[in-house]
Coordinates of C-alpha atoms and ligand atoms in Angstrom, one line a residue:
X1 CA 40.1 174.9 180.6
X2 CA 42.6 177.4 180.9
X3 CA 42.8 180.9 183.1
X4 CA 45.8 182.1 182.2
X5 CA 47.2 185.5 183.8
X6 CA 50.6 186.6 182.3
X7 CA 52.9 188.1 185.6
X8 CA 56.2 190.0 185.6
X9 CA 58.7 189.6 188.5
X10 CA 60.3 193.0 188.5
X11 CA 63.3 192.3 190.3
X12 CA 64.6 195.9 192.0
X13 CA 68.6 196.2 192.3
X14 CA 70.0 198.4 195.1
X15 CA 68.4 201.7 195.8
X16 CA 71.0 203.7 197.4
X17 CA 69.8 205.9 201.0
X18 CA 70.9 208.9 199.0
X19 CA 68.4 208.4 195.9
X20 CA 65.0 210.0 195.7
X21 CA 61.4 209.1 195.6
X22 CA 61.2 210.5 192.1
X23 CA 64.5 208.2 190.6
X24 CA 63.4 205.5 191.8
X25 CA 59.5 206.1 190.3
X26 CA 61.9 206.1 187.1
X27 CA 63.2 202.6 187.7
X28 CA 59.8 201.1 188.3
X29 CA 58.2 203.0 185.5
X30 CA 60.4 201.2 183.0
X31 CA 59.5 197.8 184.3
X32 CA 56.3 198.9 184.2
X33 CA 56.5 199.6 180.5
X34 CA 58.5 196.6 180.0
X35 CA 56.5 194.6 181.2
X36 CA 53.5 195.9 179.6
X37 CA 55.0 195.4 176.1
X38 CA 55.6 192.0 177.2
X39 CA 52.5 191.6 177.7
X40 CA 51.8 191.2 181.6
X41 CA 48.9 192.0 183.3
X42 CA 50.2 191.9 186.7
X43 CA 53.5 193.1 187.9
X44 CA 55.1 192.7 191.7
X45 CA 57.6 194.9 192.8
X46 CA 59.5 193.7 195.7
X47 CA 59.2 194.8 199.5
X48 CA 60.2 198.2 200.8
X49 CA 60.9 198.6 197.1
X50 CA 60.6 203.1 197.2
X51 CA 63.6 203.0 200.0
X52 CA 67.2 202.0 200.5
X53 CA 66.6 198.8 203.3
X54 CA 67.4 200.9 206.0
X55 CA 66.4 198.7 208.5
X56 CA 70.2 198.0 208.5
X57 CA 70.9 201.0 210.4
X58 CA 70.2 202.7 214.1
X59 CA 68.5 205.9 212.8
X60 CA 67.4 208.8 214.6
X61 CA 63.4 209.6 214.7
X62 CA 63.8 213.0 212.1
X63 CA 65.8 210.5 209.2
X64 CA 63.5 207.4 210.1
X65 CA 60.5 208.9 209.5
X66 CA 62.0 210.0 206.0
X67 CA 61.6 206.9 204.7
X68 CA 58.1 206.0 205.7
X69 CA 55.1 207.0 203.1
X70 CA 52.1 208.9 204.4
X71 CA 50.1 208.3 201.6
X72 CA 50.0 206.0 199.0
X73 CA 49.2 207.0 196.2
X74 CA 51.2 210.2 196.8
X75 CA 52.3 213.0 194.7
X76 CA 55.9 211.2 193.8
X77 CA 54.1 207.5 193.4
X78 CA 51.0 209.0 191.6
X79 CA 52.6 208.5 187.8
X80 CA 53.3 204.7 188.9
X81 CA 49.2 204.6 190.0
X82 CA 48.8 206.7 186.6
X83 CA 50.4 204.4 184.2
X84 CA 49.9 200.8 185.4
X85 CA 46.4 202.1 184.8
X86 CA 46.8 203.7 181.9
X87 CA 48.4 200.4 180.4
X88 CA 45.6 198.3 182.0
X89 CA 47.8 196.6 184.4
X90 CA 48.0 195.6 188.0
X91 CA 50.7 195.9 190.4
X92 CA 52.0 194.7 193.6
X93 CA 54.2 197.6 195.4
X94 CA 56.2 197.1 198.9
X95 CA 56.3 200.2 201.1
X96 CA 56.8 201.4 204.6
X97 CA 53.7 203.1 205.7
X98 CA 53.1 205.4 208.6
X99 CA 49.1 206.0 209.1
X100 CA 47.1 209.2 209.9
X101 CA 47.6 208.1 213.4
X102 CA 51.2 207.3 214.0
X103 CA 51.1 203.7 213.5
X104 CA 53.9 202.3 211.1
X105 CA 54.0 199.2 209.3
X106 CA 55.9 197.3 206.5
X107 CA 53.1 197.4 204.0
X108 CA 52.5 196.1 200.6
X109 CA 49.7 197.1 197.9
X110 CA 48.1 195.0 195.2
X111 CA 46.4 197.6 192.6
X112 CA 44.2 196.3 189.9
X113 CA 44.4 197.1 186.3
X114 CA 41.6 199.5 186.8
X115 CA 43.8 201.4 189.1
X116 CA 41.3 200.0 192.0
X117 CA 43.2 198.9 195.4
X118 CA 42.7 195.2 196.0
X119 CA 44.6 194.7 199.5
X120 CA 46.8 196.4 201.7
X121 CA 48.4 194.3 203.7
X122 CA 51.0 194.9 206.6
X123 CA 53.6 192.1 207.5
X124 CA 53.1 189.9 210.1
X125 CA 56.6 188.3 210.7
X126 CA 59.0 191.1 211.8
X127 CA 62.1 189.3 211.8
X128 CA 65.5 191.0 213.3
X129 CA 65.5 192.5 216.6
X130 CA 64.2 195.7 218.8
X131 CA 67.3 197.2 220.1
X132 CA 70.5 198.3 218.0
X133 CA 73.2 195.5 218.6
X134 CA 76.9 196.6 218.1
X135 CA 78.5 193.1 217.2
X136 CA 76.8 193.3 214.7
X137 CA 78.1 193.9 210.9
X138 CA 75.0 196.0 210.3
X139 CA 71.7 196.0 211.9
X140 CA 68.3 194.7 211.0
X141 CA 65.7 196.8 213.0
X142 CA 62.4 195.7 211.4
X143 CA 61.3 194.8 215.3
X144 CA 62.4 198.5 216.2
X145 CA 61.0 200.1 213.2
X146 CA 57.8 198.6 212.5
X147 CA 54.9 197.7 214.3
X148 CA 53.6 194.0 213.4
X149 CA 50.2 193.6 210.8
X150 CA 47.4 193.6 213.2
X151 CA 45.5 191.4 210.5
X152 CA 45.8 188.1 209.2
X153 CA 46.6 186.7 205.9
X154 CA 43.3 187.7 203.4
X155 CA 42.7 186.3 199.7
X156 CA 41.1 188.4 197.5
X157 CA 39.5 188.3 194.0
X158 CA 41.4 189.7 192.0
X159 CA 42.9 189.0 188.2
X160 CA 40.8 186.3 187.0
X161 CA 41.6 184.2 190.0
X162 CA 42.1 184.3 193.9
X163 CA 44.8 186.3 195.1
X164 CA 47.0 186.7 197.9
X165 CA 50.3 188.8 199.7
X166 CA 53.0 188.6 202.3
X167 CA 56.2 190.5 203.1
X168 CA 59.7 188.6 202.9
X169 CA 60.0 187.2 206.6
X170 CA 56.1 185.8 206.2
X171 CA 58.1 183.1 203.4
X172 CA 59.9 181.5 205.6
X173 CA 56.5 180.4 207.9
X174 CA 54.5 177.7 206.3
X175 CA 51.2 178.9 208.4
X176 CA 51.4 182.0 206.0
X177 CA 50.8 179.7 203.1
X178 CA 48.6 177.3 204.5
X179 CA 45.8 180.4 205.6
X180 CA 46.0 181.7 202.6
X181 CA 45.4 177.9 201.1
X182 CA 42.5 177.5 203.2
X183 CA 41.3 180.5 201.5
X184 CA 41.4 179.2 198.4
X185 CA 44.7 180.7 197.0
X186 CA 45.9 180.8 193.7
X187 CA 48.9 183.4 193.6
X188 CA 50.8 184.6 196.5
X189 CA 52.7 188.1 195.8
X190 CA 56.0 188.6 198.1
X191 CA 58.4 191.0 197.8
X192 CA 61.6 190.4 199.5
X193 CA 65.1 191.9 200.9
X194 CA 66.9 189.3 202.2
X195 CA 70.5 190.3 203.3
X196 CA 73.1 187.1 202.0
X197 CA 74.8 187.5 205.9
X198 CA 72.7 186.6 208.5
X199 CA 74.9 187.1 211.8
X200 CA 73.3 185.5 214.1
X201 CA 74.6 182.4 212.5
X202 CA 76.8 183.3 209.8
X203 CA 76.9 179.3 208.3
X204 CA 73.4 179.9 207.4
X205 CA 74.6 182.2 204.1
X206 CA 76.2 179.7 201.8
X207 CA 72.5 178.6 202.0
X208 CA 70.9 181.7 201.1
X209 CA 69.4 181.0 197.8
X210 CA 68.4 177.5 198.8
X211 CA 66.0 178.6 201.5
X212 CA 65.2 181.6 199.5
X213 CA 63.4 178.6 196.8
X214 CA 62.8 176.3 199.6
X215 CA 60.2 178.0 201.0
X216 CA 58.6 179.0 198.2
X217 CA 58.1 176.0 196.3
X218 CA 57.5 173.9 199.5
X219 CA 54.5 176.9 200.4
X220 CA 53.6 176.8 196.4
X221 CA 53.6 173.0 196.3
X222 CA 51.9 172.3 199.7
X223 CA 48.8 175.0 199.1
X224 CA 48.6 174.3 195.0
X225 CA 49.1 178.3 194.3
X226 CA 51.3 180.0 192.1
X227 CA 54.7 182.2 194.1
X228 CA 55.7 185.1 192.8
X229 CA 59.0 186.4 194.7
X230 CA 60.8 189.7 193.8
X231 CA 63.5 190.5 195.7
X232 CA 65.4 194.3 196.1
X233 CA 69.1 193.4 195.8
X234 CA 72.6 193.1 195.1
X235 CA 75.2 195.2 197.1
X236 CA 73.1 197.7 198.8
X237 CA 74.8 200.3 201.0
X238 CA 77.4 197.8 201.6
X239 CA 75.2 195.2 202.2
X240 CA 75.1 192.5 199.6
X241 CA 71.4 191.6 199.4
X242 CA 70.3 187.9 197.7
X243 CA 68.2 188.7 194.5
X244 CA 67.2 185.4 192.6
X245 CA 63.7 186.2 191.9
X246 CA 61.3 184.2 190.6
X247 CA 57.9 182.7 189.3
X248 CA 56.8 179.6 190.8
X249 CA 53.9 176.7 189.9
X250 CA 51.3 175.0 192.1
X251 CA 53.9 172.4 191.0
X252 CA 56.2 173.9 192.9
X253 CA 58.6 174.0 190.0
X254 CA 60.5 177.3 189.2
X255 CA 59.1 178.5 185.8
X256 CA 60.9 182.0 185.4
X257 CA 63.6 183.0 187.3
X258 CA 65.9 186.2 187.3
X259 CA 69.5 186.0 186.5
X260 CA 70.9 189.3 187.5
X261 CA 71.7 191.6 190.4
X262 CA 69.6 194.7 188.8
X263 CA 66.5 195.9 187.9
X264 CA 65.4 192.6 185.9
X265 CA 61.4 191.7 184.3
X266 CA 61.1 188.4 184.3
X267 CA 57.6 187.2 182.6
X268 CA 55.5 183.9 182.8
X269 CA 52.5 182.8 181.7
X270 CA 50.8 181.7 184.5
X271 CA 47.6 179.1 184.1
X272 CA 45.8 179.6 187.4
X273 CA 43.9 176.4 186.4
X274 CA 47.3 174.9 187.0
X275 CA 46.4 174.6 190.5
X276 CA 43.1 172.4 190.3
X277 CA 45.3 170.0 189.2
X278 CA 46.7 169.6 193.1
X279 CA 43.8 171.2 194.6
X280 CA 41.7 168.6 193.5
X281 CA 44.1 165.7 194.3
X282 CA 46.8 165.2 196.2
X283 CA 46.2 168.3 198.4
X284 CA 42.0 167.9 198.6
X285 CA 42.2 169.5 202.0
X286 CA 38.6 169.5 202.7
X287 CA 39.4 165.6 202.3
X288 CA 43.1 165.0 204.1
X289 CA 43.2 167.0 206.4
X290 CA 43.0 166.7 210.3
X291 CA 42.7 169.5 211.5
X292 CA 41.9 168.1 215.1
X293 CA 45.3 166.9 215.1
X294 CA 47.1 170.2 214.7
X295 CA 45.6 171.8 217.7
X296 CA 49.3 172.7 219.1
X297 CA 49.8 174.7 215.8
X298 CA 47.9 177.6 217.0
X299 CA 47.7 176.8 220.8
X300 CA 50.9 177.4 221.5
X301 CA 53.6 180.0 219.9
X302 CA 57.2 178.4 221.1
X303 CA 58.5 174.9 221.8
X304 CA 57.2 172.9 224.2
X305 CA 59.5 169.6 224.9
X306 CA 57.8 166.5 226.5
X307 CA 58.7 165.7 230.3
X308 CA 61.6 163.7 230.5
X309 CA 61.0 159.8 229.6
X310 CA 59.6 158.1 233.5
X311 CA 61.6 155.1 232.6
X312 CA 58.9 152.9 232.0
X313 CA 59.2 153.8 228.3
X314 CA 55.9 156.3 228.3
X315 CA 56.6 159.9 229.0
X316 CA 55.6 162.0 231.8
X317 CA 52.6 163.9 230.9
X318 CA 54.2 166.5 228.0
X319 CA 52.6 169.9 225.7
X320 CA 50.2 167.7 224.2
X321 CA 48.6 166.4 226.7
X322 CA 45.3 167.8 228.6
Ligands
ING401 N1 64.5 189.9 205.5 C1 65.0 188.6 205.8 C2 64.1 187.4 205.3 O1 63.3 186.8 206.0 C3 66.2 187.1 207.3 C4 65.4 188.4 207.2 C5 67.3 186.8 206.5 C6 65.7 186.1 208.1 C7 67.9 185.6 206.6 C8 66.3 184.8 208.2 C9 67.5 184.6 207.4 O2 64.3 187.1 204.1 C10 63.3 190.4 205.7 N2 63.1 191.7 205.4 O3 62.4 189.8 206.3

């Protein structure tokens, strides 16, 4: 038995702070179509994908709020909602969204190919920091400029199967994976912009891509889903942003992957069955797992070292103790 869902990675290069809503509805359009003719019935689009990133700068209110949509569908994103359902096909679209009521998230839609909203979900991990920070090559405000999701990680059903999003950051945290996996998952849409330099501690970048696919397949492999990952990059406002997209199985093994830093569709045929085949086995969690034994997971949020050793080779009473 087979489900099989065909899904594009529509890899974004750089969107420059100068370029409009309406040039980049162009760009996404033509994956759109591309991907269409290539038969997918889903395509993900990556995070913050209508904006330059400008999370990298200190902005004033008036030019903030210039990025952020207040609706969505809205007049200039209406022809994207338009076509995807005039072609009969589904879409995942990274935003920033600021509500009725002031509130403003990092937000990312999944649209069905009736046109019908699936989920809107608003990123949880905010990574970067809340005040500008001068030493820095260029900044990375999310903490400043967003407020965090207020809700958790939600599957849905959706496209034949069971169907799940996070933002970028949420990647990197294996509990994003392993709520969705308890739900059932079966594909995890995230779009990503992940600058190459990461100041804080520059020795990290060489290593990039690596954690970029680490995460991935280790959150793929470890929850028996398929990961789709589409980033917005390439040299961005001076910022050279990592792009290496790509379509990952239960398996955990990379199936498509893009080989450009511009706008790039990359398609695979993805059999959602595939992930039976480690649901059912090797990650049975209904089976394995101990849940009683991972009580610290949600307990506590930072580190929490044991006492220092008595000498009589048991510790002091440490964070796991009553
Ligand atoms: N970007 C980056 C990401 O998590 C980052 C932030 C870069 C964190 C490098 C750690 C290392 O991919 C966003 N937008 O979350």
């Amino acid at each position: 038995m087979s489900r099989l869902l065909t899904i594009a990675a529509a890899q974004m290069g750089p969107v420059a702070r100068a370029e409009t809503r309406k040039q980049v509805v162009e760009r996404l359009l033509a994956m759109l179509h591309e991907a269409a003719d290539r038969g997918a019935e889903l395509v993900v689009f990556p995070e913050l994908a209508l904006t330059t990133f400008f999370p990298r700068w200190d902005l004033p209110d008036a030019e903030l709020l210039g990025f952020f949509e207040r609706e969505m569908p809205s007049a200039e994103t209406a022809p994207l909602f338009d076509a995807a359902e005039r072609l009969g096909v589904g879409f995942h679209l990274g935003y920033a969204e600021l509500t009725p009521d002031g509130h403003r998230y990092n937000t990312a839609m999944l649209v069905e190919r009736d046109g019908s909203i699936v989920a809107k979900y608003r990123k949880v991990h905010l990574p970067g920091h809340e005040e500008p920070e001068p030493w820095r090559p260029f900044q990375h405000l999310e903490r400043r400029y967003f407020e965090p999701g207020p809700e958790t990680f939600r599957a849905r059903r959706a496209f034949g199967g069971v169907v799940g999003v996070a933002i970028c950051n949420d990647r990197r945290w294996p509990e994003t994976y392993r709520v969705l996996g308890l739900q059932g998952v079966e594909l995890v849409c995230i779009g990503y912009n992940t600058p190459i330099h990461y100041a804080p501690d520059p020795g990290q970048d060489r290593l990039a891509a690596f954690h970029n696919n680490l995460v991935m397949a280790s959150g793929a492999y470890e929850n028996a889903t398929w990961v789709v990952g589409v980033a917005k990059g390439g040299l961005e406002e001076g910022v050279e942003g990592l792009c290496d997209s790509q379509i990952i199985a239960p398996s955990g093994e990379v199936v498509a992957r893009a080989v450009t830093e511009g706008d790039e569709v990359v398609v695979a045929q993805c059999d959602l069955d595939l992930c039976n085949d480690y649901k059912r086995t090797v990650f049975d969690f209904d089976r394995y797992r101990r849940p009683e034994m991972y009580t610290a997971i949600t307990a506590q949020r930072g580190i929490r070292e044991p006492a220092v050793d008595d000498g009589n080779g048991d510790d002091e009473p440490g964070a796991l103790d009553a």
